[in-house]
Amino acid sequence: MSDTMFKRRRLNEDKLLSFGFCEDGGSYIYTTDIAGGQFRMTVVAASDGAISTKVVESESNEEYVLHRASGASGSFVGTVRADYEDILCEISRRCFEPDVFKSDYARSVIHYVRNTYHDELEFLWQRFPNNAVFRRKDTGKWYCALLVLSKGKLGLDSDEVIDILDLRTEPENIGSIVDGKRYFPGYHMNKKHWYTICLDGSVPIDEILRCIDVSYQLS
């Protein structure tokens, strides 16, 4: 479980410090007691977000490793393992941010929306961690959806996984916009009002940003 807690997540240094980490030579260190004080757990977060841990027995100062052994069982090991994973889960939740969308175009979209409309991506579905939306603060309506998707699901002859963007337009414009090459029917959206753009360079970024402005105004 601990191997996946930090997958596709980005370290926030300010939040680490607020949580109780101390900076030490470019890394961040956090120490806490677990299992009723019988063990001491140390978490080290590197500047690139890599996490390492060490659990030692409080009295002997000897390292304990059974909580990481999949075959180890028993109530005592289970208690240590549960406390250990609870700490890591809390660090992931409070000190790391989603880092799902990797393409330069997706990052440009996120930067543009953040600076123009002061909105942040919202990951609303636990079952779909690669889906997120932007929505207006005043109306609460979505105007962009960012997803990670195989090109084949858009009808293209490729299994390449890319970032895509869903946007709003007027229903009367859908027919003239959607061409199956650069613009596609809205994926997982009402296809009368939404269309999809691949964030792979097929549509220039300036054109995408203008489309975002239109979608925002329609929301």
Short mmCIF file of C-alpha atoms in Angstrom, two decimals:
data_model
loop_
_atom_site.label_atom_id
_atom_site.label_comp_id
_atom_site.label_asym_id
_atom_site.label_seq_id
_atom_site.Cartn_x
_atom_site.Cartn_y
_atom_site.Cartn_z
CA MET A 1 0.00 0.00 0.00
CA SER A 2 2.76 2.46 0.93
CA ASP A 3 4.34 1.98 -2.51
CA THR A 4 1.31 3.56 -4.21
CA MET A 5 0.44 6.35 -1.75
CA PHE A 6 2.75 8.85 -3.43
CA LYS A 7 2.27 7.76 -7.04
CA ARG A 8 1.40 10.66 -9.34
CA ARG A 9 1.70 13.13 -6.48
CA ARG A 10 4.01 16.13 -6.11
CA LEU A 11 5.69 17.27 -2.91
CA ASN A 12 4.68 20.65 -1.46
CA GLU A 13 7.59 21.89 0.67
CA ASP A 14 5.54 24.47 2.59
CA LYS A 15 3.00 21.83 3.57
CA LEU A 16 5.77 19.48 4.71
CA LEU A 17 7.06 22.14 7.08
CA SER A 18 3.56 22.87 8.35
CA PHE A 19 3.05 19.16 9.00
CA GLY A 20 6.15 19.03 11.19
CA PHE A 21 9.00 18.06 8.86
CA CYS A 22 12.38 19.71 9.42
CA GLU A 23 14.64 20.63 6.53
CA ASP A 24 18.05 18.97 6.57
CA GLY A 25 20.48 19.41 3.69
CA GLY A 26 17.84 19.59 0.97
CA SER A 27 15.71 16.79 2.41
CA TYR A 28 12.87 16.90 4.92
CA ILE A 29 12.72 14.70 8.01
CA TYR A 30 9.78 13.82 10.24
CA THR A 31 9.89 11.61 13.35
CA THR A 32 6.97 10.32 15.42
CA ASP A 33 6.13 7.53 17.85
CA ILE A 34 3.93 4.62 16.75
CA ALA A 35 2.47 1.50 18.37
CA GLY A 36 1.89 3.23 21.67
CA GLY A 37 5.40 4.63 21.84
CA GLN A 38 7.14 1.26 21.48
CA PHE A 39 8.60 2.29 18.13
CA ARG A 40 9.91 5.47 16.54
CA MET A 41 9.20 6.10 12.87
CA THR A 42 11.31 8.42 10.73
CA VAL A 43 10.17 9.61 7.30
CA VAL A 44 12.59 11.31 4.90
CA ALA A 45 11.20 13.20 1.89
CA ALA A 46 13.76 14.06 -0.78
CA SER A 47 13.39 17.23 -2.81
CA ASP A 48 12.20 15.16 -5.80
CA GLY A 49 9.40 13.67 -3.72
CA ALA A 50 11.03 10.28 -3.06
CA ILE A 51 10.05 8.88 0.34
CA SER A 52 12.16 6.65 2.59
CA THR A 53 11.28 5.37 6.06
CA LYS A 54 12.85 3.72 9.06
CA VAL A 55 11.21 2.20 12.12
CA VAL A 56 13.28 1.48 15.25
CA GLU A 57 12.41 0.04 18.64
CA SER A 58 12.38 2.86 21.16
CA GLU A 59 14.28 1.04 23.94
CA SER A 60 16.93 -0.85 21.95
CA ASN A 61 17.18 1.56 18.98
CA GLU A 62 17.26 -1.51 16.72
CA GLU A 63 15.57 -1.32 13.33
CA TYR A 64 12.25 -3.11 12.92
CA VAL A 65 11.32 -4.45 9.47
CA LEU A 66 8.50 -6.97 9.90
CA HIS A 67 5.84 -4.34 9.07
CA ARG A 68 7.23 -4.27 5.51
CA ALA A 69 7.28 -8.06 5.10
CA SER A 70 4.17 -9.19 3.27
CA GLY A 71 4.35 -12.64 4.86
CA ALA A 72 4.58 -11.36 8.44
CA SER A 73 1.34 -11.65 10.38
CA GLY A 74 0.01 -11.41 13.90
CA SER A 75 -1.74 -8.73 15.94
CA PHE A 76 1.46 -6.97 17.02
CA VAL A 77 2.88 -6.73 13.49
CA GLY A 78 -0.55 -5.64 12.31
CA THR A 79 -0.63 -2.79 14.84
CA VAL A 80 2.79 -1.51 13.78
CA ARG A 81 1.92 -1.85 10.10
CA ALA A 82 -1.41 -0.03 10.51
CA ASP A 83 0.19 2.89 12.38
CA TYR A 84 3.01 3.03 9.85
CA GLU A 85 0.65 3.18 6.88
CA ASP A 86 -1.68 5.66 8.60
CA ILE A 87 1.25 8.09 9.02
CA LEU A 88 2.29 7.74 5.37
CA CYS A 89 -1.31 8.14 4.19
CA GLU A 90 -1.67 11.35 6.19
CA ILE A 91 1.62 12.71 4.82
CA SER A 92 0.52 11.92 1.27
CA ARG A 93 -2.88 13.57 1.82
CA ARG A 94 -1.66 16.71 3.58
CA CYS A 95 1.81 17.32 2.13
CA PHE A 96 1.56 16.13 -1.48
CA GLU A 97 -0.59 17.35 -4.37
CA PRO A 98 -1.94 15.47 -7.40
CA ASP A 99 0.57 15.37 -10.26
CA VAL A 100 -1.37 13.43 -12.86
CA PHE A 101 -1.04 15.42 -16.06
CA LYS A 102 2.49 15.29 -17.43
CA SER A 103 2.34 16.88 -20.89
CA ASP A 104 3.66 20.39 -21.48
CA TYR A 105 0.28 21.40 -22.90
CA ALA A 106 -1.59 20.14 -19.82
CA ARG A 107 0.77 22.06 -17.57
CA SER A 108 0.26 25.17 -19.72
CA VAL A 109 -3.52 24.79 -19.38
CA ILE A 110 -3.28 24.42 -15.59
CA HIS A 111 -0.98 27.45 -15.36
CA TYR A 112 -3.26 29.55 -17.60
CA VAL A 113 -6.45 28.74 -15.68
CA ARG A 114 -4.75 29.27 -12.33
CA ASN A 115 -3.46 32.70 -13.34
CA THR A 116 -6.46 33.85 -15.40
CA TYR A 117 -9.43 32.52 -13.45
CA HIS A 118 -7.75 31.61 -10.13
CA ASP A 119 -9.23 28.13 -10.18
CA GLU A 120 -7.52 24.89 -9.22
CA LEU A 121 -8.06 21.38 -10.52
CA GLU A 122 -10.55 19.35 -8.51
CA PHE A 123 -10.23 15.57 -8.38
CA LEU A 124 -13.81 14.62 -7.60
CA TRP A 125 -13.85 10.86 -8.15
CA GLN A 126 -11.87 8.40 -6.04
CA ARG A 127 -12.55 5.67 -8.60
CA PHE A 128 -11.14 7.84 -11.40
CA PRO A 129 -7.95 9.46 -10.02
CA ASN A 130 -6.85 10.56 -13.52
CA ASN A 131 -9.95 12.71 -14.08
CA ALA A 132 -10.21 16.29 -12.84
CA VAL A 133 -12.24 19.43 -13.55
CA PHE A 134 -12.07 23.19 -13.35
CA ARG A 135 -15.28 24.94 -12.33
CA ARG A 136 -16.36 28.52 -11.86
CA LYS A 137 -16.53 29.83 -8.33
CA ASP A 138 -19.66 31.92 -8.98
CA THR A 139 -21.82 29.33 -10.74
CA GLY A 140 -20.18 26.10 -9.62
CA LYS A 141 -20.35 24.83 -13.21
CA TRP A 142 -17.52 22.94 -14.89
CA TYR A 143 -15.84 24.59 -17.85
CA CYS A 144 -12.87 22.24 -18.38
CA ALA A 145 -12.19 18.60 -17.68
CA LEU A 146 -8.69 17.12 -17.84
CA LEU A 147 -8.32 13.37 -18.30
CA VAL A 148 -5.69 10.77 -19.12
CA LEU A 149 -6.85 8.56 -21.99
CA SER A 150 -5.76 6.18 -24.71
CA LYS A 151 -6.06 7.71 -28.18
CA GLY A 152 -7.88 4.55 -29.27
CA LYS A 153 -10.87 5.53 -27.12
CA LEU A 154 -11.27 8.62 -29.31
CA GLY A 155 -11.34 6.47 -32.44
CA LEU A 156 -7.71 7.04 -33.38
CA ASP A 157 -5.47 4.20 -34.56
CA SER A 158 -3.13 4.35 -31.59
CA ASP A 159 -2.87 3.01 -28.04
CA GLU A 160 -0.76 5.97 -26.91
CA VAL A 161 -1.92 7.35 -23.56
CA ILE A 162 -2.21 11.13 -23.55
CA ASP A 163 -3.75 14.04 -21.66
CA ILE A 164 -7.03 15.31 -23.12
CA LEU A 165 -9.20 18.35 -22.47
CA ASP A 166 -13.00 18.51 -22.54
CA LEU A 167 -14.54 21.95 -23.21
CA ARG A 168 -17.99 23.50 -23.65
CA THR A 169 -19.37 25.16 -26.76
CA GLU A 170 -22.78 26.11 -28.13
CA PRO A 171 -24.70 23.08 -29.49
CA GLU A 172 -24.96 24.66 -32.92
CA ASN A 173 -21.15 24.80 -33.14
CA ILE A 174 -20.43 21.14 -32.41
CA GLY A 175 -20.95 20.00 -36.00
CA SER A 176 -18.47 22.49 -37.39
CA ILE A 177 -15.87 21.93 -34.64
CA VAL A 178 -15.70 18.14 -34.34
CA ASP A 179 -13.64 16.68 -37.19
CA GLY A 180 -12.34 13.40 -35.70
CA LYS A 181 -8.74 14.54 -36.27
CA ARG A 182 -8.13 17.57 -34.06
CA TYR A 183 -11.44 17.92 -32.29
CA PHE A 184 -13.52 14.99 -31.02
CA PRO A 185 -16.93 14.40 -29.43
CA GLY A 186 -16.83 15.19 -25.73
CA TYR A 187 -15.44 12.15 -23.93
CA HIS A 188 -17.66 11.15 -20.97
CA MET A 189 -19.61 14.37 -21.50
CA ASN A 190 -22.86 15.48 -23.15
CA LYS A 191 -21.80 15.46 -26.79
CA LYS A 192 -24.29 18.21 -27.66
CA HIS A 193 -22.40 20.70 -25.51
CA TRP A 194 -18.86 19.33 -25.07
CA TYR A 195 -15.94 18.44 -27.33
CA THR A 196 -12.48 16.99 -26.72
CA ILE A 197 -8.99 18.19 -27.65
CA CYS A 198 -5.86 16.02 -27.44
CA LEU A 199 -3.08 17.81 -25.56
CA ASP A 200 -0.42 16.29 -27.81
CA GLY A 201 0.41 19.27 -30.01
CA SER A 202 -2.25 18.59 -32.63
CA VAL A 203 -3.97 21.84 -31.65
CA PRO A 204 -1.76 24.90 -30.95
CA ILE A 205 -1.73 26.00 -27.33
CA ASP A 206 -2.90 29.55 -28.15
CA GLU A 207 -5.96 28.09 -29.86
CA ILE A 208 -6.64 25.86 -26.85
CA LEU A 209 -6.46 28.81 -24.46
CA ARG A 210 -8.98 30.74 -26.56
CA CYS A 211 -11.29 27.73 -26.43
CA ILE A 212 -10.95 27.68 -22.63
CA ASP A 213 -12.06 31.32 -22.50
CA VAL A 214 -15.17 30.51 -24.55
CA SER A 215 -15.95 27.49 -22.37
CA TYR A 216 -15.59 29.60 -19.23
CA GLN A 217 -18.04 32.21 -20.53
CA LEU A 218 -20.60 29.52 -21.36
CA SER A 219 -20.48 27.98 -17.86
#
